[in-house]
Coordinates of C-alpha atoms and ligand atoms in Angstrom, one line a residue:
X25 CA 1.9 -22.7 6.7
X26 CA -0.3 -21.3 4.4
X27 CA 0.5 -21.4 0.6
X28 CA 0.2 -19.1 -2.3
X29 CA 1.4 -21.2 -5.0
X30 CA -0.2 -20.5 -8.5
X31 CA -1.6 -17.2 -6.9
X32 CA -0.7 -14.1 -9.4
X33 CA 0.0 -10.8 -7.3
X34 CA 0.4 -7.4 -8.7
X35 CA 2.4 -5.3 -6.3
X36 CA 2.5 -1.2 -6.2
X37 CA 4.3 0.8 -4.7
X38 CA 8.5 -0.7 -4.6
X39 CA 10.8 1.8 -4.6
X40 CA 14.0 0.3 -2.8
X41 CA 14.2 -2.5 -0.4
X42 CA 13.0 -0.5 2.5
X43 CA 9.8 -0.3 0.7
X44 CA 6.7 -1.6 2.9
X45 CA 5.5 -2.7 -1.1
X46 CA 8.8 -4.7 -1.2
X47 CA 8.6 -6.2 2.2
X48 CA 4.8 -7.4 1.1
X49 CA 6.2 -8.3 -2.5
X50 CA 9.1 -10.5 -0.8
X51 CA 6.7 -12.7 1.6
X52 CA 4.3 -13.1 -1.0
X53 CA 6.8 -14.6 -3.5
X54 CA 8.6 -16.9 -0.2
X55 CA 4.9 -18.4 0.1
X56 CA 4.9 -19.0 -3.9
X57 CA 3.1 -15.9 -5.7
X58 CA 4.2 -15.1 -9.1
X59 CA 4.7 -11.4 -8.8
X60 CA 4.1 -8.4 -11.3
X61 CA 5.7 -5.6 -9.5
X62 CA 5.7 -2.0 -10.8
X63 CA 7.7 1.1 -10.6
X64 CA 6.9 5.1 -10.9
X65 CA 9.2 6.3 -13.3
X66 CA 12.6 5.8 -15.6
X67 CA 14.3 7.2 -12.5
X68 CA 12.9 4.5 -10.1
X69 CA 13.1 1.7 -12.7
X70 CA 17.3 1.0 -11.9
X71 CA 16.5 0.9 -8.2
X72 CA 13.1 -1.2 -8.8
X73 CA 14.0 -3.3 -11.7
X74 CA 17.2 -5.4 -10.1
X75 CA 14.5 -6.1 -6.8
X76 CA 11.9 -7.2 -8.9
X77 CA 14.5 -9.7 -10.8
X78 CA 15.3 -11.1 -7.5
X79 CA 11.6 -12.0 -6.5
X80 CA 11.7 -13.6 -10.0
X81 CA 8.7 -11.0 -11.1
X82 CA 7.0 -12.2 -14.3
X83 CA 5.6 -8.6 -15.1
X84 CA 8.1 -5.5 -14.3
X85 CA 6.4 -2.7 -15.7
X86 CA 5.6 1.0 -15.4
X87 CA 3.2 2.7 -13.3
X88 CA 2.3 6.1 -12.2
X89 CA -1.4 6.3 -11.6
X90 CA -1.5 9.7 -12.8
X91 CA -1.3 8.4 -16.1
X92 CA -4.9 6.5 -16.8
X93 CA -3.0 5.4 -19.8
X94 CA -0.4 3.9 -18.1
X95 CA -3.0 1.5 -15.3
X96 CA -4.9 0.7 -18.1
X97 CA -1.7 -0.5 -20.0
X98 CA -0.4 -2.6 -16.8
X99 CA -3.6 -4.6 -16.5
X100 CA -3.5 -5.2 -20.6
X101 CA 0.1 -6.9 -20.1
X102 CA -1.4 -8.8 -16.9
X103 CA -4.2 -9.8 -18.8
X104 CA -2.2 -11.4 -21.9
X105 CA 0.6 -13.0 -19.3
X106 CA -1.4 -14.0 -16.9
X107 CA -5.6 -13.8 -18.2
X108 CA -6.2 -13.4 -13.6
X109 CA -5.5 -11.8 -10.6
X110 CA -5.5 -13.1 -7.3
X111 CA -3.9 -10.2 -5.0
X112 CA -3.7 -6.7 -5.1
X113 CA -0.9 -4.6 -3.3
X114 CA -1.7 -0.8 -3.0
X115 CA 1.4 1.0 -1.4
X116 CA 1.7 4.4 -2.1
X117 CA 0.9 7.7 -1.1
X118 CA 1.7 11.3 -1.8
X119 CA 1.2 14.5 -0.9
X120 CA 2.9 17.7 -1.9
X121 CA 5.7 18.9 0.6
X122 CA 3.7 22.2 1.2
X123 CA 0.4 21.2 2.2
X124 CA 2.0 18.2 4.2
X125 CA 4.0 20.7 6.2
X126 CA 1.0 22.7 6.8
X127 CA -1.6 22.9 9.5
X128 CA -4.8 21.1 7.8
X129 CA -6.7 23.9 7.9
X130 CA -4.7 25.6 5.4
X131 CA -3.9 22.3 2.8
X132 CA -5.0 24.0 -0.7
X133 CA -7.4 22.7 -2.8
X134 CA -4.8 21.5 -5.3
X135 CA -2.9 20.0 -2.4
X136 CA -5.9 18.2 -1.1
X137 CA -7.2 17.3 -4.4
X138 CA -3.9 15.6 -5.4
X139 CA -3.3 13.5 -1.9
X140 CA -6.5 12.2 -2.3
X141 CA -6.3 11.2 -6.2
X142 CA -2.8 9.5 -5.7
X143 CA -3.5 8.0 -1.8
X144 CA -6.7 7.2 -2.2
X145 CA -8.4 7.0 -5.3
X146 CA -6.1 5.1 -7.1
X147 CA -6.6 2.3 -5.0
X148 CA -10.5 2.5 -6.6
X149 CA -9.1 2.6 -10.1
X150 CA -6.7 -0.6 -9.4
X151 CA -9.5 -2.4 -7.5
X152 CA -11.8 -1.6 -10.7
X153 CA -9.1 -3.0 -13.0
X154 CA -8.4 -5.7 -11.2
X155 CA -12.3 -6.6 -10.3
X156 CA -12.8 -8.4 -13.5
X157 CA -9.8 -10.5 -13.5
X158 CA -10.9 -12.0 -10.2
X159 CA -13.7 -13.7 -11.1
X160 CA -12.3 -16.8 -8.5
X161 CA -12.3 -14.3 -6.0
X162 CA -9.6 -12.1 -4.7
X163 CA -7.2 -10.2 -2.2
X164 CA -7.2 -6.1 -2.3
X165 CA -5.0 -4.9 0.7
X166 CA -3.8 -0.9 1.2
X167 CA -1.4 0.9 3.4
X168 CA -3.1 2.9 6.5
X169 CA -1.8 4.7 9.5
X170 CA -3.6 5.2 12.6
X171 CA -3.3 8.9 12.1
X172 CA -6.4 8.5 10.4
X173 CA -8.1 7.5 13.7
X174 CA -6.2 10.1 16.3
X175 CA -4.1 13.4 15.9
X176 CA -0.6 12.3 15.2
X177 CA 1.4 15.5 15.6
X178 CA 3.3 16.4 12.3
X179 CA 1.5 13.8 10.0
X180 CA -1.4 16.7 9.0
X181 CA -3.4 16.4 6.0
X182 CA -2.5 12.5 5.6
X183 CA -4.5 11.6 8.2
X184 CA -8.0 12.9 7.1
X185 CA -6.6 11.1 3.7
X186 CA -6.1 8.0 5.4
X187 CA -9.2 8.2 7.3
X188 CA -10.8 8.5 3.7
X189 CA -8.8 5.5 2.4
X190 CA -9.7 3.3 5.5
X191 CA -13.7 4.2 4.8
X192 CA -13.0 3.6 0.8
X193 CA -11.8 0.0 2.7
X194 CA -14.9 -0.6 4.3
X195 CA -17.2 0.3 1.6
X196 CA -15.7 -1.5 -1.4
X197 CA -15.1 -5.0 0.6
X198 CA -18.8 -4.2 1.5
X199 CA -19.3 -3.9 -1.9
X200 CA -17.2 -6.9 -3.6
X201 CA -17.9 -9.4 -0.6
X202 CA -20.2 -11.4 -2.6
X203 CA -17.8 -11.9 -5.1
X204 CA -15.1 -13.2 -2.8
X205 CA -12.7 -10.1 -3.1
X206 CA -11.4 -9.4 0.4
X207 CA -10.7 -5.4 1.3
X208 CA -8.2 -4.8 4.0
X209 CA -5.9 -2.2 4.7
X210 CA -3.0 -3.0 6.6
X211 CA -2.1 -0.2 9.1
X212 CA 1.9 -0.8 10.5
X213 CA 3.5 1.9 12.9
X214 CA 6.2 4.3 11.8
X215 CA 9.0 3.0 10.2
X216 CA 11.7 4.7 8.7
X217 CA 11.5 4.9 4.8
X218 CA 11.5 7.4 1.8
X219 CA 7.7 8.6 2.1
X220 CA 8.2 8.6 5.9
X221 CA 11.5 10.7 5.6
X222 CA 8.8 13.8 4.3
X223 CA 7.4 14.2 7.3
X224 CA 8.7 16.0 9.3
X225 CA 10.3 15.5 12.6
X226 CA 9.7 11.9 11.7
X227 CA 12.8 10.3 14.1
X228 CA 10.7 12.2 16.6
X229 CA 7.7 9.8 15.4
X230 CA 10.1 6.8 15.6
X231 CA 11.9 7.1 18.9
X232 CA 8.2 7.7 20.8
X233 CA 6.5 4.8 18.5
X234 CA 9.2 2.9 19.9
X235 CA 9.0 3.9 23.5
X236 CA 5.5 3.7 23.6
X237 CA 4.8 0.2 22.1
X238 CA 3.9 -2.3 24.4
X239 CA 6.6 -4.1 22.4
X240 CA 9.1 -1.7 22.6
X241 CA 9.7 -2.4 19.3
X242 CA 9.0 -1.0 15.7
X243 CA 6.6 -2.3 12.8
X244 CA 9.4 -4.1 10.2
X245 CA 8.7 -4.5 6.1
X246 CA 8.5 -8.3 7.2
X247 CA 6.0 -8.2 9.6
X248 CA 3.8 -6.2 7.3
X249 CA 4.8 -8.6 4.5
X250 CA 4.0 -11.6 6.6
X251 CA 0.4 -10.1 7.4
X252 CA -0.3 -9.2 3.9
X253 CA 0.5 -13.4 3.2
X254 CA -1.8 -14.3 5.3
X255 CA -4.5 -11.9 4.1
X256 CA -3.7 -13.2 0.8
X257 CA -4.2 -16.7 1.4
X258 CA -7.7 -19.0 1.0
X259 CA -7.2 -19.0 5.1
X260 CA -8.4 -15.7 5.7
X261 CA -11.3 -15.4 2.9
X262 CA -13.6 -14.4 5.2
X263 CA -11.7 -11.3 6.4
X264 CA -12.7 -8.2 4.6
X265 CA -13.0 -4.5 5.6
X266 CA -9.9 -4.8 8.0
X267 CA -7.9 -2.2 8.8
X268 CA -4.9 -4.0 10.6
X269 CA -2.6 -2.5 13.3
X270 CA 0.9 -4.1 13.0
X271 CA 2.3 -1.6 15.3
X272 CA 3.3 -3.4 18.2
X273 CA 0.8 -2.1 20.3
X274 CA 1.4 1.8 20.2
X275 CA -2.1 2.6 19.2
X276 CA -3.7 1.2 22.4
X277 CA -1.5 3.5 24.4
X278 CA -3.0 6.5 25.7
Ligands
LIG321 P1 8.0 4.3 0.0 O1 8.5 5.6 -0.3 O2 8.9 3.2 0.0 O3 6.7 3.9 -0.9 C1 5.8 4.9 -1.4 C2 5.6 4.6 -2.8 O4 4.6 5.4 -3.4 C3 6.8 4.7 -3.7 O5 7.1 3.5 -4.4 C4 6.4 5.7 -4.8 O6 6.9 5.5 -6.1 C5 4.9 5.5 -4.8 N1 4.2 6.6 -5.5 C6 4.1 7.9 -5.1 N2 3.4 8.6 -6.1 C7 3.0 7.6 -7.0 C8 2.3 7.7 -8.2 N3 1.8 8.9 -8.7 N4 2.1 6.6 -8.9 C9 2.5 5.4 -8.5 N5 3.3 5.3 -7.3 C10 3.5 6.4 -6.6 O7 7.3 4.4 1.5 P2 6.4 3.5 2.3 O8 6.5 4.0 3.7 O9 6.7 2.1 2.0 O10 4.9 3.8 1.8 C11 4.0 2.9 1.4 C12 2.6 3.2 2.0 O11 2.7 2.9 3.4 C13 2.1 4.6 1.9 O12 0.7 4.5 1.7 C14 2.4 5.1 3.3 O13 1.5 6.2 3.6 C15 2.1 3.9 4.1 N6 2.6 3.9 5.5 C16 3.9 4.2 5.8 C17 4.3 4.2 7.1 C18 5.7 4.5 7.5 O14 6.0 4.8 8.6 N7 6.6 4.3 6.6 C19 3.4 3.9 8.1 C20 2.0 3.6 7.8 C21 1.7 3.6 6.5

């Protein structure tokens, strides 16, 4: 199998252990990353802090990327512990209950604004931040869902937002491809955890993911993780601009 020994690997987006971030964060350390691993607030930091001590993180450190102040302090601390990066996680998404409850048409401004800045843009600001300290090259994956491609009843105004973070995919491995920075976003089923619990009638989503899949079966945090290890690894260097189902099939059924 492929190794990752020696790579450094910042991971966002933890937030317990059914975290598709902590799934990611747990095969890139079995394949020999050293991990920083972040987490949103004071709240989060007793449910984040004990799994990043078991994956032996180096870095454990704050991160809401709402606060400029606080991604620009993260990559200071990786750059004096570390000085590179090798692999960037981007797991997370928000949206405010309101406008993800609502038909698209009506999302507000704010709303929309918002989803966008925390979804998607972000993952521009960490891929900036991290550009530099690549200079070997690098791996930049995100967290799609194929509601960006079809209309996924109940998932609304986060599928335009994940349409917009699978072209942002496209157009910055596009854009870093001659510097050996991959851009892939990894795009799993539904699987039950805290962002997917505000949406609503998501055992709905479940039960007919599961039916539907060729496999029968849903998209686990290991499968994803196992993915994002390979995507991370000098194996796959020429892959870039992927958006990856890991979904068991369910998106090739009509
Ligand atoms: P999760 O709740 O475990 O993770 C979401 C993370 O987003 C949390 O760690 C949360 O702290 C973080 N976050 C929210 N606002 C933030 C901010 N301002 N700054 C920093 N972090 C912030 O749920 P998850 O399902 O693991 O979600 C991870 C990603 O996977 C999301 O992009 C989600 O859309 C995507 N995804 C989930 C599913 C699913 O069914 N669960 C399917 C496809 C894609």
């Amino acid at each position: 199998m492929f190794s990752l020994s020696g790579k450094k690997a910042l991971v966002v987006g933890v937030a317990n252990d059914q975290s598709i971030a902590y799934g990611c964060a747990s095969a890139l350390r079995a394949q020999g990353a050293d991990l920083a691993i972040t987490y949103l607030n004071d709240r989060a930091e007793k449910y984040v802090r004990p799994l990043a001590e078991k994956l032996d993180a180096e870095i454990i450190e704050p991160l809401d990327v709402s606060m400029p102040e606080q991604e620009a302090a993260l990559f200071d601390v990786i750059r004096d512990t570390w000085g590179t990066l090798d692999i960037l996680v981007h797991s997370i998404a928000f949206c405010p209950k309101e406008d993800l409850h609502g038909r698209v048409i009506d999302c507000s401004a704010e709303g929309f604004k918002l989803a966008m800045d925390i979804s998607v843009h972000s993952y521009l600001r960490l891929i900036r931040l991290a550009e530099p300290m690549m200079a070997q090259g690098g791996t930049c994956l995100t967290v799609s869902f194929y509601g960006s491609e079809e209309v996924v009843e109940d998932y609304n105004v986060m599928g335009p937002v994940k349409a917009a973070l699978e072209s942002v995919t496209r157009y910055v491995a596009a854009e870093l491809g001659d510097k050996m920075i991959s851009v892939n976003a990894l795009s799993p089923g539904p699987l039950a955890t805290r962002a997917a619990s505000g949406i609503a009638h998501f055992d709905e989503m479940l039960a007919d993911a599961a039916k539907r899949a060729p496999t029968h079966q849903l998209a686990s945090i290991e499968d994803i993780g196992a993915y994002a290890a390979f995507l991370a690894s000098e194996e796959a260097r020429n892959v870039t601009g992927a958006i990856v189902k890991i979904d068991g099939g369910y998106s090739i059924m009509g």
